[in-house]
């Protein structure tokens, strides 16, 4: 099976600082991959390279399908209503006709005519998600999309996000520093340490644990959390090269 | 909203105080009326101008010049500021020259304009346009330059080209700066109007000032000054109303 995203030999330097150095990553079609790491490890740069927002110094990025990008902040255009912000991304009549559907999907139909300044943080991020979804992209790049939200709202939106990814059958790459979020949303987790970014740990999330909350802490999950560093810390360097595949 | 009547009363207190002081200064004989006409003289002059139709003739001439000059300035500044703000090469080519022209004192243009355009309307309108151009230009360029990069990236990940990005993200985001510039530019237009009308004109508020000086009529001079103050304040209020209408989406404090 061809990969949805293939990254090979990717390098990016900011001045003398190497953020990415001959980095390699493959994303399978339909999977949700979480890239987990502390701030500054290069995970956001990686995502921005894939989206074309950052021009890498070297390497190839092959993307098989249309991309949608969700930023950490909603980044709505403040002069447009929610509905027109979503319609902003539409390129054709077909996509414009989808605006109402995606607003319904993210639960914002009643807020369609509000301006961004009238929205709560969670509503604004839902609107941003709807703007991305209106093009029906097959690959979603999510750059810490929920980390600016408070804890309860984050849980709620994680649930919506999991549901939306499943319903649309998208491939998703989620960049996060939240271990719980990665475990909840992802099929596969790559832990990065930087800089330059390197994968220090990769694991497949066991099927029974996917989309399940930590409330049901099984021995398996406890072992995984321990391996990942439960507070979102990147595993110690002694883990480098370790590959845990828990089944 | 409950504060509004109080704020209005406060804002009227100072002009009322000035009026009383003016009245006392002239009526108690402290100031000779050939030096400073009394409020009564100014009111009589206004009444006379109203009844013989000259009030509207002068006002209309000045308002027409200001609006024409301001309109020309608005059109030119929007085009030039957009080009300079959106393109580094065009900025490198045009901006130093425009900044140099900007530093020329306004009255230095007058002899040249009179030679080129004569003493007709076009010289006056051009001078006013020069005056109103730069505040709009400078504000819009800096507004375009300071557009939130994060919004630009939204356009970029959606694959918008340079033109679409400018039209749909950058220019709308710079609208607040344009409007601030336009408000200052309109004030500047009134300033330059007087400079333009002090020379070679037969009507307008600036003409009233020159005529009043030549025939030593302080009531006429003060009438023109009061009218200029009212026109300036009125156009400022209109611009603010336009701003708050067009910028209802901003999240900051009202201008």
Coordinates of N, CA, C and O in Angstrom, one line a residue, chain B residues 1-7:
Chain B
X1 N -23.8 53.5 28.1 CA -24.8 54.4 27.5 C -25.4 55.4 28.5 O -25.6 56.6 28.1
X2 N -25.5 55.0 29.8 CA -26.0 55.9 30.8 C -25.1 57.1 31.0 O -25.5 58.2 31.4
X3 N -23.8 56.9 30.6 CA -22.8 58.0 30.8 C -23.0 59.1 29.7 O -22.4 60.1 29.9
X4 N -23.7 58.8 28.6 CA -23.6 59.7 27.5 C -24.1 61.1 27.8 O -23.4 62.0 27.4
X5 N -25.2 61.3 28.4 CA -25.6 62.7 28.6 C -24.6 63.5 29.5 O -24.3 64.6 29.2
X6 N -24.0 62.8 30.5 CA -23.0 63.4 31.3 C -21.8 63.8 30.5 O -21.2 64.9 30.6
X7 N -21.4 62.8 29.6 CA -20.2 63.1 28.7 C -20.4 64.2 27.8 O -19.6 65.1 27.6

